[in-house]
Amino acid sequence: MEVAKIREYTGHSGGVYKITNGFQADHIVSFSGDGRVVEWNLNEKDSGILKAKSEYKFFTGLTSYQENSCFAGDMNGSLYQLFFDKKSENVKAWKTHEKGLFSIVAFENLLFTGGGDGSLTKWSIQPFLPKETKPISNQRIRSLVIDEKRKVLIAGSSDGCIYLIDPVSMQIIERREKAHDSTVFSIIMRDKNTLITGGRDAHICIWDYPKLVLAHRIPAHLFTVNDLAISPCKKYFASASRDKEIRIWDAQSFKLVKVIDRIKYGGHINSVNTLLWDNKTGFLCSGSDDRSVLVWEVKPNQ
């Protein structure tokens, strides 16, 4: 596998905690601790456009194509709707969580957010209002993903558990205890029967889903696994870690394929917090505590 850094964006003044798809093809959006939301054109070297700005530190985000807006969660536990074509005073915000808002997913015209207080909130998008909040865990909800086919919300918590939740009733369907020794920071689906999780224990776990039976446990990094991303072809997945590295894995054999570090590839100099493997371009994008967004071209061996 060949890897090359093709872009290095340095417009933020705080750590980059979330990268999402942009509002146009070949664009991405970054959410930062500096309270800025910036859109980047992957075809240009210096392409950062400030889309929204707030006095609050954003920890997660989600772009909304229909509304020309985005949703952002901050360390205060509030969810914001930021409009890109309006003045800043038109920003809408609701606080429903304590101790931070760490994850956002969308499903069937609804939003779901996970908070530092262990609660899950369901939101309507139009109008932008919280509909229901329920306690899920006694610790933080750090990761959320939707299984759209089965209509199941999957949550990872700082109690080390994975929760399967009915998005309609907000009731817990299944709980897998001790999935990780500590926080479950990231969850992705390889396919409808395979779940991959990354944790504070520096391990990656492979699960037979939906029964949540452990199939493999990989000592993946030296420190926390902060995020995971599946490749567009589904043959590989990437992991981001506090150890400053990005690692690429074979999604079938779960063997390590490539290590992207500072010395050999010009990688990040601080914790890698977020990943996006863009479906349109095939580029792997990463955000870090070093305040940069890096873009990687990944070419598997033929």
mmCIF file of C-alpha atoms in Angstrom:
data_model
loop_
_atom_site.group_PDB
_atom_site.id
_atom_site.type_symbol
_atom_site.label_atom_id
_atom_site.label_comp_id
_atom_site.label_asym_id
_atom_site.label_seq_id
_atom_site.Cartn_x
_atom_site.Cartn_y
_atom_site.Cartn_z
ATOM 1 C CA MET A 1 0.000 0.000 0.000
ATOM 2 C CA GLU A 2 1.259 3.474 -0.938
ATOM 3 C CA VAL A 3 0.393 6.528 1.167
ATOM 4 C CA ALA A 4 1.167 10.171 0.402
ATOM 5 C CA LYS A 5 0.241 13.392 2.190
ATOM 6 C CA ILE A 6 -1.291 15.664 -0.441
ATOM 7 C CA ARG A 7 -2.759 18.467 1.679
ATOM 8 C CA GLU A 8 -1.967 20.135 4.999
ATOM 9 C CA TYR A 9 -4.516 22.660 6.238
ATOM 10 C CA THR A 10 -3.485 24.798 9.209
ATOM 11 C CA GLY A 11 -6.245 27.382 9.572
ATOM 12 C CA HIS A 12 -7.468 26.419 13.045
ATOM 13 C CA SER A 13 -6.165 27.841 16.322
ATOM 14 C CA GLY A 14 -7.474 24.939 18.398
ATOM 15 C CA GLY A 15 -7.529 21.167 18.214
ATOM 16 C CA VAL A 16 -9.594 19.589 15.413
ATOM 17 C CA TYR A 17 -12.125 17.182 16.907
ATOM 18 C CA LYS A 18 -14.424 16.291 14.018
ATOM 19 C CA ILE A 19 -14.254 16.117 10.219
ATOM 20 C CA THR A 20 -17.386 15.552 8.131
ATOM 21 C CA ASN A 21 -18.292 15.615 4.449
ATOM 22 C CA GLY A 22 -18.731 19.071 2.967
ATOM 23 C CA PHE A 23 -21.606 20.720 1.153
ATOM 24 C CA GLN A 24 -20.125 20.104 -2.277
ATOM 25 C CA ALA A 25 -18.314 17.183 -3.827
ATOM 26 C CA ASP A 26 -14.612 17.128 -2.918
ATOM 27 C CA HIS A 27 -15.209 19.295 0.173
ATOM 28 C CA ILE A 28 -14.850 18.511 3.876
ATOM 29 C CA VAL A 29 -15.830 20.414 7.023
ATOM 30 C CA SER A 30 -13.802 20.608 10.238
ATOM 31 C CA PHE A 31 -15.034 21.426 13.761
ATOM 32 C CA SER A 32 -12.515 22.772 16.236
ATOM 33 C CA GLY A 33 -11.900 23.760 19.801
ATOM 34 C CA ASP A 34 -11.384 27.306 18.526
ATOM 35 C CA GLY A 35 -15.153 27.537 17.942
ATOM 36 C CA ARG A 36 -14.766 27.616 14.165
ATOM 37 C CA VAL A 37 -16.395 25.537 11.450
ATOM 38 C CA VAL A 38 -14.286 25.575 8.276
ATOM 39 C CA GLU A 39 -14.989 24.073 4.847
ATOM 40 C CA TRP A 40 -12.034 22.871 2.759
ATOM 41 C CA ASN A 41 -11.821 22.153 -0.965
ATOM 42 C CA LEU A 42 -9.732 19.003 -1.322
ATOM 43 C CA ASN A 43 -8.609 20.089 -4.786
ATOM 44 C CA GLU A 44 -6.920 23.239 -3.471
ATOM 45 C CA LYS A 45 -3.984 23.753 -1.122
ATOM 46 C CA ASP A 46 -5.226 26.905 0.628
ATOM 47 C CA SER A 47 -8.964 26.522 0.475
ATOM 48 C CA GLY A 48 -10.295 27.127 3.971
ATOM 49 C CA ILE A 49 -13.572 29.053 4.128
ATOM 50 C CA LEU A 50 -14.911 30.022 7.541
ATOM 51 C CA LYS A 51 -18.539 28.864 7.558
ATOM 52 C CA ALA A 52 -19.463 29.559 11.173
ATOM 53 C CA LYS A 53 -17.888 30.909 14.330
ATOM 54 C CA SER A 54 -18.846 30.679 17.977
ATOM 55 C CA GLU A 55 -17.405 31.556 21.362
ATOM 56 C CA TYR A 56 -17.829 27.910 22.353
ATOM 57 C CA LYS A 57 -15.460 25.006 21.812
ATOM 58 C CA PHE A 58 -16.926 22.461 19.417
ATOM 59 C CA PHE A 59 -16.221 18.809 20.118
ATOM 60 C CA THR A 60 -18.351 17.193 17.418
ATOM 61 C CA GLY A 61 -20.425 18.155 14.396
ATOM 62 C CA LEU A 62 -22.685 17.066 11.579
ATOM 63 C CA THR A 63 -23.341 18.811 8.264
ATOM 64 C CA SER A 64 -26.898 19.281 6.996
ATOM 65 C CA TYR A 65 -27.241 19.544 3.238
ATOM 66 C CA GLN A 66 -30.927 20.526 3.146
ATOM 67 C CA GLU A 67 -30.664 23.506 5.452
ATOM 68 C CA ASN A 68 -27.273 24.888 4.363
ATOM 69 C CA SER A 69 -26.317 24.565 7.981
ATOM 70 C CA CYS A 70 -24.523 22.313 10.378
ATOM 71 C CA PHE A 71 -25.090 20.992 13.862
ATOM 72 C CA ALA A 72 -22.305 21.266 16.420
ATOM 73 C CA GLY A 73 -21.942 20.005 19.972
ATOM 74 C CA ASP A 74 -19.844 21.778 22.567
ATOM 75 C CA MET A 75 -18.135 20.975 25.841
ATOM 76 C CA ASN A 76 -20.970 22.677 27.725
ATOM 77 C CA GLY A 77 -23.515 20.085 26.558
ATOM 78 C CA SER A 78 -25.324 22.281 24.031
ATOM 79 C CA LEU A 79 -26.314 21.504 20.443
ATOM 80 C CA TYR A 80 -26.122 24.352 17.932
ATOM 81 C CA GLN A 81 -27.620 24.790 14.501
ATOM 82 C CA LEU A 82 -25.302 27.140 12.624
ATOM 83 C CA PHE A 83 -26.610 28.769 9.443
ATOM 84 C CA PHE A 84 -23.967 29.495 6.831
ATOM 85 C CA ASP A 85 -25.929 32.130 4.915
ATOM 86 C CA LYS A 86 -27.189 34.128 7.886
ATOM 87 C CA LYS A 87 -25.746 36.321 10.590
ATOM 88 C CA SER A 88 -24.320 34.778 13.732
ATOM 89 C CA GLU A 89 -27.242 35.982 15.839
ATOM 90 C CA ASN A 90 -29.447 33.476 14.008
ATOM 91 C CA VAL A 91 -27.546 30.584 15.570
ATOM 92 C CA LYS A 92 -29.949 28.299 17.420
ATOM 93 C CA ALA A 93 -28.852 26.459 20.544
ATOM 94 C CA TRP A 94 -30.311 24.107 23.121
ATOM 95 C CA LYS A 95 -28.649 22.658 26.185
ATOM 96 C CA THR A 96 -29.866 19.182 27.122
ATOM 97 C CA HIS A 97 -26.681 17.496 28.331
ATOM 98 C CA GLU A 98 -24.347 18.050 31.230
ATOM 99 C CA LYS A 99 -20.566 17.631 31.020
ATOM 100 C CA GLY A 100 -20.330 17.989 27.242
ATOM 101 C CA LEU A 101 -21.947 16.755 24.027
ATOM 102 C CA PHE A 102 -19.714 14.196 22.325
ATOM 103 C CA SER A 103 -21.593 12.566 19.443
ATOM 104 C CA ILE A 104 -24.283 13.335 16.854
ATOM 105 C CA VAL A 105 -26.003 11.103 14.296
ATOM 106 C CA ALA A 106 -28.954 11.657 11.954
ATOM 107 C CA PHE A 107 -31.724 9.187 11.184
ATOM 108 C CA GLU A 108 -35.081 9.673 9.416
ATOM 109 C CA ASN A 109 -35.296 13.458 9.887
ATOM 110 C CA LEU A 110 -34.184 13.155 13.491
ATOM 111 C CA LEU A 111 -30.951 13.799 15.337
ATOM 112 C CA PHE A 112 -29.573 11.839 18.267
ATOM 113 C CA THR A 113 -26.913 13.198 20.612
ATOM 114 C CA GLY A 114 -24.871 11.572 23.349
ATOM 115 C CA GLY A 115 -23.795 13.513 26.408
ATOM 116 C CA GLY A 116 -21.227 13.539 29.157
ATOM 117 C CA ASP A 117 -24.001 12.854 31.640
ATOM 118 C CA GLY A 118 -24.698 9.465 30.021
ATOM 119 C CA SER A 119 -27.967 10.595 28.455
ATOM 120 C CA LEU A 120 -29.283 10.285 24.908
ATOM 121 C CA THR A 121 -31.399 13.055 23.364
ATOM 122 C CA LYS A 122 -33.694 12.765 20.344
ATOM 123 C CA TRP A 123 -34.167 15.946 18.291
ATOM 124 C CA SER A 124 -36.497 17.080 15.541
ATOM 125 C CA ILE A 125 -34.747 19.013 12.781
ATOM 126 C CA GLN A 126 -37.760 21.037 11.619
ATOM 127 C CA PRO A 127 -38.440 22.694 13.950
ATOM 128 C CA PHE A 128 -35.066 22.345 15.674
ATOM 129 C CA LEU A 129 -36.179 21.174 19.112
ATOM 130 C CA PRO A 130 -35.262 18.478 21.638
ATOM 131 C CA LYS A 131 -38.015 15.866 21.760
ATOM 132 C CA GLU A 132 -36.903 13.408 24.419
ATOM 133 C CA THR A 133 -33.944 12.732 26.702
ATOM 134 C CA LYS A 134 -33.273 9.422 28.417
ATOM 135 C CA PRO A 135 -30.446 8.180 30.650
ATOM 136 C CA ILE A 136 -28.502 5.324 29.056
ATOM 137 C CA SER A 137 -25.347 5.032 31.145
ATOM 138 C CA ASN A 138 -23.939 6.447 34.355
ATOM 139 C CA GLN A 139 -20.942 7.636 32.332
ATOM 140 C CA ARG A 140 -20.355 9.542 29.092
ATOM 141 C CA ILE A 141 -21.853 8.518 25.751
ATOM 142 C CA ARG A 142 -18.821 8.991 23.506
ATOM 143 C CA SER A 143 -19.828 7.357 20.216
ATOM 144 C CA LEU A 144 -23.012 6.845 18.202
ATOM 145 C CA VAL A 145 -23.754 5.106 14.913
ATOM 146 C CA ILE A 146 -27.015 4.130 13.196
ATOM 147 C CA ASP A 147 -27.755 0.719 11.721
ATOM 148 C CA GLU A 148 -30.255 1.984 9.166
ATOM 149 C CA LYS A 149 -31.316 -1.447 7.907
ATOM 150 C CA ARG A 150 -32.216 -2.817 11.331
ATOM 151 C CA LYS A 151 -33.191 0.631 12.639
ATOM 152 C CA VAL A 152 -30.958 0.348 15.684
ATOM 153 C CA LEU A 153 -28.931 3.063 17.386
ATOM 154 C CA ILE A 154 -25.529 1.816 18.604
ATOM 155 C CA ALA A 155 -23.807 3.697 21.422
ATOM 156 C CA GLY A 156 -20.399 3.411 23.064
ATOM 157 C CA SER A 157 -19.890 4.648 26.606
ATOM 158 C CA SER A 158 -17.138 5.483 29.072
ATOM 159 C CA ASP A 159 -18.384 2.571 31.191
ATOM 160 C CA GLY A 160 -16.832 0.259 28.574
ATOM 161 C CA CYS A 161 -20.212 -0.942 27.302
ATOM 162 C CA ILE A 162 -21.839 -1.065 23.884
ATOM 163 C CA TYR A 163 -25.572 -0.337 23.859
ATOM 164 C CA LEU A 164 -28.137 -1.241 21.202
ATOM 165 C CA ILE A 165 -31.053 1.182 21.438
ATOM 166 C CA ASP A 166 -34.462 1.420 19.764
ATOM 167 C CA PRO A 167 -34.496 4.926 18.222
ATOM 168 C CA VAL A 168 -38.288 5.123 18.446
ATOM 169 C CA SER A 169 -38.838 4.120 22.071
ATOM 170 C CA MET A 170 -35.313 5.109 23.233
ATOM 171 C CA GLN A 171 -35.226 1.842 25.171
ATOM 172 C CA ILE A 172 -32.095 -0.290 25.513
ATOM 173 C CA ILE A 173 -32.402 -3.481 23.452
ATOM 174 C CA GLU A 174 -29.047 -5.010 24.349
ATOM 175 C CA ARG A 175 -26.017 -4.097 26.426
ATOM 176 C CA ARG A 176 -22.587 -5.651 25.957
ATOM 177 C CA GLU A 177 -20.681 -5.169 29.192
ATOM 178 C CA LYS A 178 -16.885 -4.917 29.305
ATOM 179 C CA ALA A 179 -16.625 -4.448 25.559
ATOM 180 C CA HIS A 180 -13.491 -2.427 26.339
ATOM 181 C CA ASP A 181 -11.577 -1.934 29.568
ATOM 182 C CA SER A 182 -12.640 1.709 29.518
ATOM 183 C CA THR A 183 -14.275 4.203 27.145
ATOM 184 C CA VAL A 184 -15.619 3.054 23.759
ATOM 185 C CA PHE A 185 -14.539 6.042 21.663
ATOM 186 C CA SER A 186 -15.509 4.932 18.168
ATOM 187 C CA ILE A 187 -17.862 2.520 16.401
ATOM 188 C CA ILE A 188 -18.110 1.682 12.697
ATOM 189 C CA MET A 189 -19.925 -1.003 10.710
ATOM 190 C CA ARG A 190 -17.893 -2.980 8.191
ATOM 191 C CA ASP A 191 -21.055 -4.621 6.951
ATOM 192 C CA LYS A 192 -24.470 -5.566 8.312
ATOM 193 C CA ASN A 193 -23.002 -8.378 10.429
ATOM 194 C CA THR A 194 -19.708 -6.873 11.631
ATOM 195 C CA LEU A 195 -19.088 -4.089 14.117
ATOM 196 C CA ILE A 196 -15.659 -2.564 14.815
ATOM 197 C CA THR A 197 -14.941 -0.555 17.968
ATOM 198 C CA GLY A 198 -11.983 1.391 19.322
ATOM 199 C CA GLY A 199 -11.338 2.232 22.959
ATOM 200 C CA ARG A 200 -9.327 4.030 25.578
ATOM 201 C CA ASP A 201 -7.638 0.681 26.264
ATOM 202 C CA ALA A 202 -5.788 1.104 22.913
ATOM 203 C CA HIS A 203 -7.548 -1.973 21.514
ATOM 204 C CA ILE A 204 -9.717 -2.504 18.463
ATOM 205 C CA CYS A 205 -12.478 -5.085 18.842
ATOM 206 C CA ILE A 206 -14.327 -6.925 16.084
ATOM 207 C CA TRP A 207 -17.883 -8.029 16.897
ATOM 208 C CA ASP A 208 -20.330 -10.429 15.313
ATOM 209 C CA TYR A 209 -23.380 -8.210 15.081
ATOM 210 C CA PRO A 210 -26.145 -7.889 16.241
ATOM 211 C CA LYS A 211 -25.420 -10.542 18.883
ATOM 212 C CA LEU A 212 -22.308 -8.596 19.973
ATOM 213 C CA VAL A 213 -20.132 -11.688 20.223
ATOM 214 C CA LEU A 214 -16.427 -10.829 20.305
ATOM 215 C CA ALA A 215 -14.617 -12.243 17.257
ATOM 216 C CA HIS A 216 -11.203 -10.529 17.527
ATOM 217 C CA ARG A 217 -9.400 -8.231 19.940
ATOM 218 C CA ILE A 218 -6.407 -6.347 18.553
ATOM 219 C CA PRO A 219 -3.790 -4.468 20.630
ATOM 220 C CA ALA A 220 -3.834 -1.727 18.017
ATOM 221 C CA HIS A 221 -1.999 1.320 19.382
ATOM 222 C CA LEU A 222 0.191 2.511 22.231
ATOM 223 C CA PHE A 223 -2.533 4.815 23.562
ATOM 224 C CA THR A 224 -6.244 5.562 23.147
ATOM 225 C CA VAL A 225 -7.964 4.739 19.852
ATOM 226 C CA ASN A 226 -9.872 7.975 19.240
ATOM 227 C CA ASP A 227 -11.584 7.251 15.938
ATOM 228 C CA LEU A 228 -12.144 4.702 13.182
ATOM 229 C CA ALA A 229 -13.049 5.078 9.501
ATOM 230 C CA ILE A 230 -13.949 2.498 6.868
ATOM 231 C CA SER A 231 -12.580 2.829 3.322
ATOM 232 C CA PRO A 232 -15.026 3.430 0.445
ATOM 233 C CA CYS A 233 -14.325 -0.078 -0.906
ATOM 234 C CA LYS A 234 -14.877 -1.583 2.580
ATOM 235 C CA LYS A 235 -11.623 -3.554 2.243
ATOM 236 C CA TYR A 236 -9.710 -1.455 4.774
ATOM 237 C CA PHE A 237 -10.302 0.619 7.852
ATOM 238 C CA ALA A 238 -8.175 3.237 9.572
ATOM 239 C CA SER A 239 -7.626 4.006 13.247
ATOM 240 C CA ALA A 240 -6.551 7.295 14.846
ATOM 241 C CA SER A 241 -4.790 7.406 18.172
ATOM 242 C CA ARG A 242 -3.445 9.561 20.931
ATOM 243 C CA ASP A 243 -0.054 8.022 20.060
ATOM 244 C CA LYS A 244 -0.024 10.468 17.064
ATOM 245 C CA GLU A 245 -0.338 7.691 14.480
ATOM 246 C CA ILE A 246 -2.883 6.601 11.916
ATOM 247 C CA ARG A 247 -2.917 2.884 11.224
ATOM 248 C CA ILE A 248 -4.577 1.130 8.300
ATOM 249 C CA TRP A 249 -5.927 -2.388 8.672
ATOM 250 C CA ASP A 250 -7.211 -5.102 6.365
ATOM 251 C CA ALA A 251 -10.953 -5.248 7.045
ATOM 252 C CA GLN A 252 -11.133 -8.988 6.345
ATOM 253 C CA SER A 253 -8.023 -10.432 8.009
ATOM 254 C CA PHE A 254 -7.686 -7.511 10.497
ATOM 255 C CA LYS A 255 -3.938 -7.467 9.906
ATOM 256 C CA LEU A 256 -1.973 -4.218 10.048
ATOM 257 C CA VAL A 257 -1.258 -2.856 6.570
ATOM 258 C CA LYS A 258 0.296 0.582 7.091
ATOM 259 C CA VAL A 259 1.443 2.937 9.864
ATOM 260 C CA ILE A 260 1.270 6.661 9.070
ATOM 261 C CA ASP A 261 3.569 8.576 11.409
ATOM 262 C CA ARG A 262 5.429 11.867 11.584
ATOM 263 C CA ILE A 263 8.913 10.604 10.746
ATOM 264 C CA LYS A 264 8.195 8.694 7.541
ATOM 265 C CA TYR A 265 5.077 10.382 6.194
ATOM 266 C CA GLY A 266 4.967 13.838 7.794
ATOM 267 C CA GLY A 267 2.009 12.948 9.979
ATOM 268 C CA HIS A 268 0.618 14.645 13.046
ATOM 269 C CA ILE A 269 2.728 15.791 15.991
ATOM 270 C CA ASN A 270 -0.052 15.418 18.571
ATOM 271 C CA SER A 271 -3.049 13.187 19.216
ATOM 272 C CA VAL A 272 -5.038 12.263 16.090
ATOM 273 C CA ASN A 273 -8.665 12.876 17.067
ATOM 274 C CA THR A 274 -10.826 12.320 14.011
ATOM 275 C CA LEU A 275 -10.877 10.560 10.629
ATOM 276 C CA LEU A 276 -12.972 10.762 7.483
ATOM 277 C CA TRP A 277 -12.417 8.395 4.548
ATOM 278 C CA ASP A 278 -14.152 10.342 1.808
ATOM 279 C CA ASN A 279 -16.354 8.255 -0.465
ATOM 280 C CA LYS A 280 -16.132 10.657 -3.411
ATOM 281 C CA THR A 281 -12.370 11.192 -3.627
ATOM 282 C CA GLY A 282 -11.086 8.160 -1.743
ATOM 283 C CA PHE A 283 -8.882 10.489 0.327
ATOM 284 C CA LEU A 284 -8.317 9.799 4.023
ATOM 285 C CA CYS A 285 -8.630 12.995 6.093
ATOM 286 C CA SER A 286 -7.375 13.406 9.659
ATOM 287 C CA GLY A 287 -7.662 16.073 12.363
ATOM 288 C CA SER A 288 -5.444 16.508 15.390
ATOM 289 C CA ASP A 289 -4.640 18.344 18.591
ATOM 290 C CA ASP A 290 -1.822 19.919 16.561
ATOM 291 C CA ARG A 291 -4.609 22.060 14.973
ATOM 292 C CA SER A 292 -4.067 20.704 11.477
ATOM 293 C CA VAL A 293 -6.177 18.806 8.973
ATOM 294 C CA LEU A 294 -4.132 16.427 6.818
ATOM 295 C CA VAL A 295 -5.312 14.747 3.623
ATOM 296 C CA TRP A 296 -3.850 11.413 2.535
ATOM 297 C CA GLU A 297 -3.941 9.634 -0.796
ATOM 298 C CA VAL A 298 -4.075 5.903 -0.140
ATOM 299 C CA LYS A 299 -3.308 3.469 -2.964
ATOM 300 C CA PRO A 300 -3.668 -0.258 -2.216
ATOM 301 C CA ASN A 301 -1.311 -2.644 -3.950
ATOM 302 C CA GLN A 302 -2.696 -4.041 -7.170
#
